[in-house]
Amino acid sequence: MAKKGDPDDKTPLPSKQQIVRFIQDSDKPVGKREIARAFNIKGAQRADLRGLLKEIESDGKIDRGAKRKMAPKGALPEVAVLQIDGVDRDGELYAKPTSWPDDAGDPPHILIVGAPRSGPAPREGDRVLAKLRRVGAKRYEAGIIRTLKAGPAKLLGLLESAKGGALLVPTEKGSTKSWFVEREDLGGAAVGDLVLAETLPGGRGTGHMARVVERVGALDDPKAFSLIAIHSQGIPVEFPEAALKEAEGSKVPALGKRTDLRALPLVTIDGADARDFDDAVHARPDPDPNNAGGFEITVAIADVSHYVRPEGALDKAARDRGNSVYFPDRVVPMLPEALSNDLCSLRPNEDRACLAMQMVIDIDGRLKRHKVVRALMRSHARLTYTQVQRAADGHPDEATDPLKEAVIEPLYAAYAALKRNREARGTLELDLPELQVVVGESGRVKEIARRQRFDSHKLIEEFMICANVAAAQALEAKRAPAMYRVHEPPPLDKLEMLRESLGALGFKLAKGQTPKPAQFTGILAQAADTEKAQIVSDLILRGQAQAVYSPENRGHFGLALERYCHFTSPIRRYADLLVHRALVSAYGLGDGGLPGEQAERFEEFGEHISQTERRAIMAEREATDRYLSAYMADRIGAEFQGRVTGVQRFGLFVRLEETGADGLVPIRSLPRDRYQHDEVHHRLVGAYDGLAFRLGDPVTVRLVEASPLSGGLILEVIDGGTVLPKGERQVASSGDRGRPGSKRPVGKRGPPRKGAKKGPKKPGKKGKGR
């Protein structure tokens, strides 16, 4: 028997073809050690292997890369710098090498898998350092190590005529720059088009150069304003083909093990212009004699988790969007219309899958118990807020008359109990008027109106809050993962600023403690029915922390609740879908529950959907501002009544009473004086004549400019302000004098503005017209 190491113990060397095949089959570059281990080559044979590898390399069949590791000819290294190239049909990011020889054919397809080890997710155009795994010929999967450099800055703007090309004027409000686009960089766009462009280094004269990468549309297109907002905020519009196929292949499930709620007279109550109906409600007196005056409440929500399964194409597309976005002329839905407007819309007299929260409350609206069921339901009516309110007020129509006694009256009785509970908790009651931009068939603004708010709105709101609390309690009872809706108390810096601002308006907020929501509501009650009511409401709103999504429960300050989840809108909020999945898993309600790998990513998901919510809010606000500007554009020179809603060193923000639009009064346009910014008392004070403009002051303004492109309004004050006595003209901060960046007076000192009374006998006496 030969001993180990004897010549007879040698393992035959592999052939060149065997080694090349091994290298080709490996998912990453390999070294001599890995080859030797794979073919059991030891001792002196390693020298023979080294010679064989040199022959294979000289044959041009392999490449050597970092650390002398080998890969098939033209293969990428194990770690490489890539550029994110776009999104494929399945909604996945893909990349390409930052350098690829022209004579090497098409670059390989590189699919990005998983989240970066640190930092935010990359975007199209970003350069990343990634670890690669070969999965086929010219096909790789890449895990991002880190983002190296953001891609070229993207600009959304309007092309204007210029010699040799065009000028790109950004849509961003307040932007003063423009970029030159050479004729060969227009990409088929023309003057008057809205385009997406990327900045270029260098350039002529000013140095601001850009290249058009996408034509968005024409500025005179009625849909332009929402398109600008969609592109500026990077909101996904098109669904991947795989997601659409999933949605179109869905169907309403059979009853099976679901609870049958089809005989329960559930109804939907929404706005007349609502585009989807994902919640239905029912209430009846609790028959339990031990709960006299209490109610049984059912809130049924479309069972989105049945159709959108974890990590499928639909799920990834929905998570990417985070939520639906609502514009005056369109909706960018979180889910394709096959679901959002059909299978997950609780249409009257059609079977629909739902997740229902069955709750029992006592006479004072306290939640006594609850049960979550997966059910099949059938809405008995699609009602509007106006219809329901008129029925409750004694004016039913054909649709509500048969439902008044059995359905509508019990709903209002249960709402009265929930309202008592809300008042007992001491919630923050802000007055948040909502503007409604009514767009006509032509796509132009037909009307700007304030949405009416009835008790029917508050009824649905309280039913949804009750169900959301029940969902949070249900998950905690099972120690299941939960995505909480968190609203923390005001941060100390905002609280101190708010205290100063309210003090300047004559309202006292006690120092030394974190106020409770009821204290803010008390201040709002003091301001009610006064000219300062809306300003006080705005200030208190600005002083609040921003609500976020988080797997860590930190309570909901505004609603005065210890725990709160969003459960009631999984059609339009990904957070609610996660809560539905968690409930399905926790209570064993069938397929479509929450997998462990998603539960582990709740913190990441919470940060992402909090960001997409802010993105949607910004987009909706931008579009509304542009519609308002377009509506006002033919009223240049008209006068309006307004109120000062913000005071900055560069001017005043004024809200117009007629339309609710906000505009800027630049400091340079104020009556000739040198204005000083008093940060503490929120006012601009004229150093010479003592004319002051304060937060909350009523003013008469003239519209000077309306820019539909940016959504901005420029105003000038023609009446208003208060002439202060000399002893009250000092500012509380010495660092903010005159115009921003300048200590020179704005204009020259001149006589007092016409109508302003000089040296009033009584402090605070108003100017002419007040």
PDB file of N, CA, C and O in Angstrom, residues 464-514:
ATOM      1  N   MET A 464     -62.988  55.027  11.837  1.00  0.00           N
ATOM      2  CA  MET A 464     -61.676  54.582  11.386  1.00  0.00           C
ATOM      3  C   MET A 464     -60.661  54.614  12.528  1.00  0.00           C
ATOM      4  O   MET A 464     -59.841  53.689  12.674  1.00  0.00           O
ATOM      5  N   ILE A 465     -60.696  55.650  13.347  1.00  0.00           N
ATOM      6  CA  ILE A 465     -59.776  55.744  14.490  1.00  0.00           C
ATOM      7  C   ILE A 465     -59.999  54.568  15.437  1.00  0.00           C
ATOM      8  O   ILE A 465     -59.045  53.935  15.910  1.00  0.00           O
ATOM      9  N   CYS A 466     -61.253  54.252  15.706  1.00  0.00           N
ATOM     10  CA  CYS A 466     -61.580  53.140  16.600  1.00  0.00           C
ATOM     11  C   CYS A 466     -61.025  51.826  16.041  1.00  0.00           C
ATOM     12  O   CYS A 466     -60.438  51.016  16.777  1.00  0.00           O
ATOM     13  N   ALA A 467     -61.178  51.612  14.745  1.00  0.00           N
ATOM     14  CA  ALA A 467     -60.657  50.389  14.121  1.00  0.00           C
ATOM     15  C   ALA A 467     -59.138  50.357  14.140  1.00  0.00           C
ATOM     16  O   ALA A 467     -58.527  49.289  14.338  1.00  0.00           O
ATOM     17  N   ASN A 468     -58.500  51.495  13.946  1.00  0.00           N
ATOM     18  CA  ASN A 468     -57.044  51.567  13.981  1.00  0.00           C
ATOM     19  C   ASN A 468     -56.494  51.246  15.366  1.00  0.00           C
ATOM     20  O   ASN A 468     -55.472  50.567  15.508  1.00  0.00           O
ATOM     21  N   VAL A 469     -57.167  51.742  16.400  1.00  0.00           N
ATOM     22  CA  VAL A 469     -56.769  51.424  17.776  1.00  0.00           C
ATOM     23  C   VAL A 469     -56.954  49.929  18.033  1.00  0.00           C
ATOM     24  O   VAL A 469     -56.090  49.267  18.626  1.00  0.00           O
ATOM     25  N   ALA A 470     -58.080  49.375  17.576  1.00  0.00           N
ATOM     26  CA  ALA A 470     -58.339  47.946  17.753  1.00  0.00           C
ATOM     27  C   ALA A 470     -57.267  47.097  17.073  1.00  0.00           C
ATOM     28  O   ALA A 470     -56.834  46.069  17.609  1.00  0.00           O
ATOM     29  N   ALA A 471     -56.832  47.515  15.888  1.00  0.00           N
ATOM     30  CA  ALA A 471     -55.784  46.784  15.176  1.00  0.00           C
ATOM     31  C   ALA A 471     -54.486  46.779  15.976  1.00  0.00           C
ATOM     32  O   ALA A 471     -53.809  45.744  16.088  1.00  0.00           O
ATOM     33  N   ALA A 472     -54.114  47.924  16.545  1.00  0.00           N
ATOM     34  CA  ALA A 472     -52.899  48.005  17.351  1.00  0.00           C
ATOM     35  C   ALA A 472     -53.010  47.110  18.588  1.00  0.00           C
ATOM     36  O   ALA A 472     -52.072  46.380  18.940  1.00  0.00           O
ATOM     37  N   GLN A 473     -54.167  47.154  19.254  1.00  0.00           N
ATOM     38  CA  GLN A 473     -54.371  46.305  20.420  1.00  0.00           C
ATOM     39  C   GLN A 473     -54.325  44.829  20.048  1.00  0.00           C
ATOM     40  O   GLN A 473     -53.748  44.002  20.774  1.00  0.00           O
ATOM     41  N   ALA A 474     -54.931  44.481  18.918  1.00  0.00           N
ATOM     42  CA  ALA A 474     -54.967  43.085  18.487  1.00  0.00           C
ATOM     43  C   ALA A 474     -53.559  42.550  18.221  1.00  0.00           C
ATOM     44  O   ALA A 474     -53.236  41.407  18.585  1.00  0.00           O
ATOM     45  N   LEU A 475     -52.706  43.343  17.590  1.00  0.00           N
ATOM     46  CA  LEU A 475     -51.334  42.910  17.311  1.00  0.00           C
ATOM     47  C   LEU A 475     -50.528  42.801  18.598  1.00  0.00           C
ATOM     48  O   LEU A 475     -49.745  41.849  18.779  1.00  0.00           O
ATOM     49  N   GLU A 476     -50.692  43.762  19.497  1.00  0.00           N
ATOM     50  CA  GLU A 476     -49.954  43.706  20.761  1.00  0.00           C
ATOM     51  C   GLU A 476     -50.387  42.499  21.593  1.00  0.00           C
ATOM     52  O   GLU A 476     -49.573  41.890  22.288  1.00  0.00           O
ATOM     53  N   ALA A 477     -51.667  42.147  21.532  1.00  0.00           N
ATOM     54  CA  ALA A 477     -52.166  40.999  22.296  1.00  0.00           C
ATOM     55  C   ALA A 477     -51.480  39.705  21.871  1.00  0.00           C
ATOM     56  O   ALA A 477     -51.327  38.780  22.672  1.00  0.00           O
ATOM     57  N   LYS A 478     -51.056  39.639  20.605  1.00  0.00           N
ATOM     58  CA  LYS A 478     -50.381  38.444  20.086  1.00  0.00           C
ATOM     59  C   LYS A 478     -48.861  38.629  20.030  1.00  0.00           C
ATOM     60  O   LYS A 478     -48.151  37.781  19.495  1.00  0.00           O
ATOM     61  N   ARG A 479     -48.377  39.762  20.569  1.00  0.00           N
ATOM     62  CA  ARG A 479     -46.943  40.102  20.501  1.00  0.00           C
ATOM     63  C   ARG A 479     -46.431  40.023  19.052  1.00  0.00           C
ATOM     64  O   ARG A 479     -45.322  39.552  18.780  1.00  0.00           O
ATOM     65  N   ALA A 480     -47.265  40.451  18.146  1.00  0.00           N
ATOM     66  CA  ALA A 480     -46.935  40.403  16.722  1.00  0.00           C
ATOM     67  C   ALA A 480     -46.277  41.712  16.281  1.00  0.00           C
ATOM     68  O   ALA A 480     -46.465  42.765  16.914  1.00  0.00           O
ATOM     69  N   PRO A 481     -45.508  41.691  15.198  1.00  0.00           N
ATOM     70  CA  PRO A 481     -44.930  42.938  14.677  1.00  0.00           C
ATOM     71  C   PRO A 481     -46.049  43.907  14.295  1.00  0.00           C
ATOM     72  O   PRO A 481     -47.097  43.498  13.783  1.00  0.00           O
ATOM     73  N   ALA A 482     -45.823  45.174  14.541  1.00  0.00           N
ATOM     74  CA  ALA A 482     -46.821  46.198  14.206  1.00  0.00           C
ATOM     75  C   ALA A 482     -46.124  47.391  13.572  1.00  0.00           C
ATOM     76  O   ALA A 482     -45.014  47.748  13.966  1.00  0.00           O
ATOM     77  N   MET A 483     -46.769  47.987  12.591  1.00  0.00           N
ATOM     78  CA  MET A 483     -46.293  49.239  12.019  1.00  0.00           C
ATOM     79  C   MET A 483     -47.162  50.344  12.612  1.00  0.00           C
ATOM     80  O   MET A 483     -48.303  50.535  12.209  1.00  0.00           O
ATOM     81  N   TYR A 484     -46.626  51.044  13.600  1.00  0.00           N
ATOM     82  CA  TYR A 484     -47.389  52.066  14.303  1.00  0.00           C
ATOM     83  C   TYR A 484     -47.383  53.380  13.538  1.00  0.00           C
ATOM     84  O   TYR A 484     -46.427  53.708  12.826  1.00  0.00           O
ATOM     85  N   ARG A 485     -48.467  54.118  13.713  1.00  0.00           N
ATOM     86  CA  ARG A 485     -48.500  55.514  13.260  1.00  0.00           C
ATOM     87  C   ARG A 485     -48.139  56.335  14.485  1.00  0.00           C
ATOM     88  O   ARG A 485     -48.894  56.404  15.452  1.00  0.00           O
ATOM     89  N   VAL A 486     -46.958  56.933  14.457  1.00  0.00           N
ATOM     90  CA  VAL A 486     -46.395  57.608  15.626  1.00  0.00           C
ATOM     91  C   VAL A 486     -46.463  59.119  15.457  1.00  0.00           C
ATOM     92  O   VAL A 486     -46.047  59.660  14.426  1.00  0.00           O
ATOM     93  N   HIS A 487     -47.018  59.794  16.461  1.00  0.00           N
ATOM     94  CA  HIS A 487     -47.001  61.255  16.490  1.00  0.00           C
ATOM     95  C   HIS A 487     -46.532  61.670  17.884  1.00  0.00           C
ATOM     96  O   HIS A 487     -47.273  61.566  18.858  1.00  0.00           O
ATOM     97  N   GLU A 488     -45.283  62.097  17.960  1.00  0.00           N
ATOM     98  CA  GLU A 488     -44.696  62.438  19.254  1.00  0.00           C
ATOM     99  C   GLU A 488     -45.059  63.877  19.656  1.00  0.00           C
ATOM    100  O   GLU A 488     -45.454  64.694  18.822  1.00  0.00           O
ATOM    101  N   PRO A 489     -44.900  64.211  20.966  1.00  0.00           N
ATOM    102  CA  PRO A 489     -45.146  65.592  21.405  1.00  0.00           C
ATOM    103  C   PRO A 489     -44.222  66.562  20.673  1.00  0.00           C
ATOM    104  O   PRO A 489     -43.180  66.151  20.133  1.00  0.00           O
ATOM    105  N   PRO A 490     -44.562  67.843  20.647  1.00  0.00           N
ATOM    106  CA  PRO A 490     -43.722  68.813  19.938  1.00  0.00           C
ATOM    107  C   PRO A 490     -42.294  68.815  20.471  1.00  0.00           C
ATOM    108  O   PRO A 490     -42.092  68.778  21.697  1.00  0.00           O
ATOM    109  N   PRO A 491     -41.295  68.839  19.599  1.00  0.00           N
ATOM    110  CA  PRO A 491     -39.903  68.927  20.063  1.00  0.00           C
ATOM    111  C   PRO A 491     -39.668  70.270  20.761  1.00  0.00           C
ATOM    112  O   PRO A 491     -40.363  71.253  20.501  1.00  0.00           O
ATOM    113  N   LEU A 492     -38.678  70.314  21.649  1.00  0.00           N
ATOM    114  CA  LEU A 492     -38.465  71.490  22.498  1.00  0.00           C
ATOM    115  C   LEU A 492     -38.212  72.759  21.686  1.00  0.00           C
ATOM    116  O   LEU A 492     -38.695  73.831  22.041  1.00  0.00           O
ATOM    117  N   ASP A 493     -37.430  72.642  20.581  1.00  0.00           N
ATOM    118  CA  ASP A 493     -37.135  73.843  19.805  1.00  0.00           C
ATOM    119  C   ASP A 493     -38.397  74.418  19.169  1.00  0.00           C
ATOM    120  O   ASP A 493     -38.636  75.634  19.200  1.00  0.00           O
ATOM    121  N   LYS A 494     -39.235  73.535  18.599  1.00  0.00           N
ATOM    122  CA  LYS A 494     -40.493  73.998  18.007  1.00  0.00           C
ATOM    123  C   LYS A 494     -41.429  74.541  19.079  1.00  0.00           C
ATOM    124  O   LYS A 494     -42.151  75.515  18.853  1.00  0.00           O
ATOM    125  N   LEU A 495     -41.405  73.912  20.244  1.00  0.00           N
ATOM    126  CA  LEU A 495     -42.302  74.324  21.321  1.00  0.00           C
ATOM    127  C   LEU A 495     -41.965  75.736  21.793  1.00  0.00           C
ATOM    128  O   LEU A 495     -42.864  76.557  22.030  1.00  0.00           O
ATOM    129  N   GLU A 496     -40.675  76.039  21.897  1.00  0.00           N
ATOM    130  CA  GLU A 496     -40.283  77.375  22.347  1.00  0.00           C
ATOM    131  C   GLU A 496     -40.648  78.427  21.306  1.00  0.00           C
ATOM    132  O   GLU A 496     -41.125  79.515  21.637  1.00  0.00           O
ATOM    133  N   MET A 497     -40.428  78.117  20.021  1.00  0.00           N
ATOM    134  CA  MET A 497     -40.812  79.046  18.958  1.00  0.00           C
ATOM    135  C   MET A 497     -42.321  79.269  18.956  1.00  0.00           C
ATOM    136  O   MET A 497     -42.794  80.391  18.786  1.00  0.00           O
ATOM    137  N   LEU A 498     -43.069  78.189  19.163  1.00  0.00           N
ATOM    138  CA  LEU A 498     -44.521  78.295  19.194  1.00  0.00           C
ATOM    139  C   LEU A 498     -44.975  79.148  20.366  1.00  0.00           C
ATOM    140  O   LEU A 498     -45.886  79.972  20.237  1.00  0.00           O
ATOM    141  N   ARG A 499     -44.318  78.965  21.511  1.00  0.00           N
ATOM    142  CA  ARG A 499     -44.670  79.749  22.697  1.00  0.00           C
ATOM    143  C   ARG A 499     -44.477  81.244  22.420  1.00  0.00           C
ATOM    144  O   ARG A 499     -45.308  82.077  22.782  1.00  0.00           O
ATOM    145  N   GLU A 500     -43.366  81.598  21.765  1.00  0.00           N
ATOM    146  CA  GLU A 500     -43.099  83.000  21.433  1.00  0.00           C
ATOM    147  C   GLU A 500     -44.126  83.534  20.435  1.00  0.00           C
ATOM    148  O   GLU A 500     -44.616  84.658  20.572  1.00  0.00           O
ATOM    149  N   SER A 501     -44.421  82.711  19.416  1.00  0.00           N
ATOM    150  CA  SER A 501     -45.362  83.154  18.386  1.00  0.00           C
ATOM    151  C   SER A 501     -46.750  83.380  18.957  1.00  0.00           C
ATOM    152  O   SER A 501     -47.404  84.384  18.660  1.00  0.00           O
ATOM    153  N   LEU A 502     -47.210  82.453  19.788  1.00  0.00           N
ATOM    154  CA  LEU A 502     -48.529  82.616  20.404  1.00  0.00           C
ATOM    155  C   LEU A 502     -48.538  83.802  21.348  1.00  0.00           C
ATOM    156  O   LEU A 502     -49.526  84.546  21.424  1.00  0.00           O
ATOM    157  N   GLY A 503     -47.421  84.008  22.063  1.00  0.00           N
ATOM    158  CA  GLY A 503     -47.328  85.163  22.958  1.00  0.00           C
ATOM    159  C   GLY A 503     -47.436  86.472  22.206  1.00  0.00           C
ATOM    160  O   GLY A 503     -48.064  87.428  22.678  1.00  0.00           O
ATOM    161  N   ALA A 504     -46.835  86.522  20.999  1.00  0.00           N
ATOM    162  CA  ALA A 504     -46.909  87.744  20.195  1.00  0.00           C
ATOM    163  C   ALA A 504     -48.339  88.048  19.768  1.00  0.00           C
ATOM    164  O   ALA A 504     -48.686  89.199  19.504  1.00  0.00           O
ATOM    165  N   LEU A 505     -49.184  87.007  19.715  1.00  0.00           N
ATOM    166  CA  LEU A 505     -50.587  87.198  19.340  1.00  0.00           C
ATOM    167  C   LEU A 505     -51.501  87.339  20.558  1.00  0.00           C
ATOM    168  O   LEU A 505     -52.718  87.461  20.416  1.00  0.00           O
ATOM    169  N   GLY A 506     -50.889  87.277  21.759  1.00  0.00           N
ATOM    170  CA  GLY A 506     -51.684  87.472  22.975  1.00  0.00           C
ATOM    171  C   GLY A 506     -52.193  86.201  23.613  1.00  0.00           C
ATOM    172  O   GLY A 506     -53.096  86.245  24.461  1.00  0.00           O
ATOM    173  N   PHE A 507     -51.608  85.042  23.261  1.00  0.00           N
ATOM    174  CA  PHE A 507     -52.042  83.767  23.835  1.00  0.00           C
ATOM    175  C   PHE A 507     -50.885  83.155  24.625  1.00  0.00           C
ATOM    176  O   PHE A 507     -49.753  83.105  24.141  1.00  0.00           O
ATOM    177  N   LYS A 508     -51.178  82.692  25.830  1.00  0.00           N
ATOM    178  CA  LYS A 508     -50.142  82.209  26.732  1.00  0.00           C
ATOM    179  C   LYS A 508     -50.086  80.686  26.739  1.00  0.00           C
ATOM    180  O   LYS A 508     -51.095  80.023  26.930  1.00  0.00           O
ATOM    181  N   LEU A 509     -48.880  80.159  26.538  1.00  0.00           N
ATOM    182  CA  LEU A 509     -48.627  78.730  26.649  1.00  0.00           C
ATOM    183  C   LEU A 509     -47.629  78.551  27.781  1.00  0.00           C
ATOM    184  O   LEU A 509     -46.510  79.065  27.720  1.00  0.00           O
ATOM    185  N   ALA A 510     -48.025  77.845  28.836  1.00  0.00           N
ATOM    186  CA  ALA A 510     -47.223  77.735  30.048  1.00  0.00           C
ATOM    187  C   ALA A 510     -45.844  77.156  29.757  1.00  0.00           C
ATOM    188  O   ALA A 510     -45.685  76.271  28.912  1.00  0.00           O
ATOM    189  N   LYS A 511     -44.825  77.647  30.484  1.00  0.00           N
ATOM    190  CA  LYS A 511     -43.459  77.157  30.331  1.00  0.00           C
ATOM    191  C   LYS A 511     -43.199  76.004  31.290  1.00  0.00           C
ATOM    192  O   LYS A 511     -43.950  75.750  32.211  1.00  0.00           O
ATOM    193  N   GLY A 512     -42.071  75.324  31.042  1.00  0.00           N
ATOM    194  CA  GLY A 512     -41.575  74.352  32.001  1.00  0.00           C
ATOM    195  C   GLY A 512     -42.180  72.974  31.914  1.00  0.00           C
ATOM    196  O   GLY A 512     -41.861  72.104  32.725  1.00  0.00           O
ATOM    197  N   GLN A 513     -43.078  72.715  30.971  1.00  0.00           N
ATOM    198  CA  GLN A 513     -43.660  71.388  30.851  1.00  0.00           C
ATOM    199  C   GLN A 513     -44.106  71.155  29.415  1.00  0.00           C
ATOM    200  O   GLN A 513     -44.353  72.096  28.671  1.00  0.00           O
ATOM    201  N   THR A 514     -44.161  69.880  29.060  1.00  0.00           N
ATOM    202  CA  THR A 514     -44.680  69.539  27.738  1.00  0.00           C
ATOM    203  C   THR A 514     -46.198  69.603  27.785  1.00  0.00           C
ATOM    204  O   THR A 514     -46.821  68.907  28.583  1.00  0.00           O
TER     205      THR A 514
END
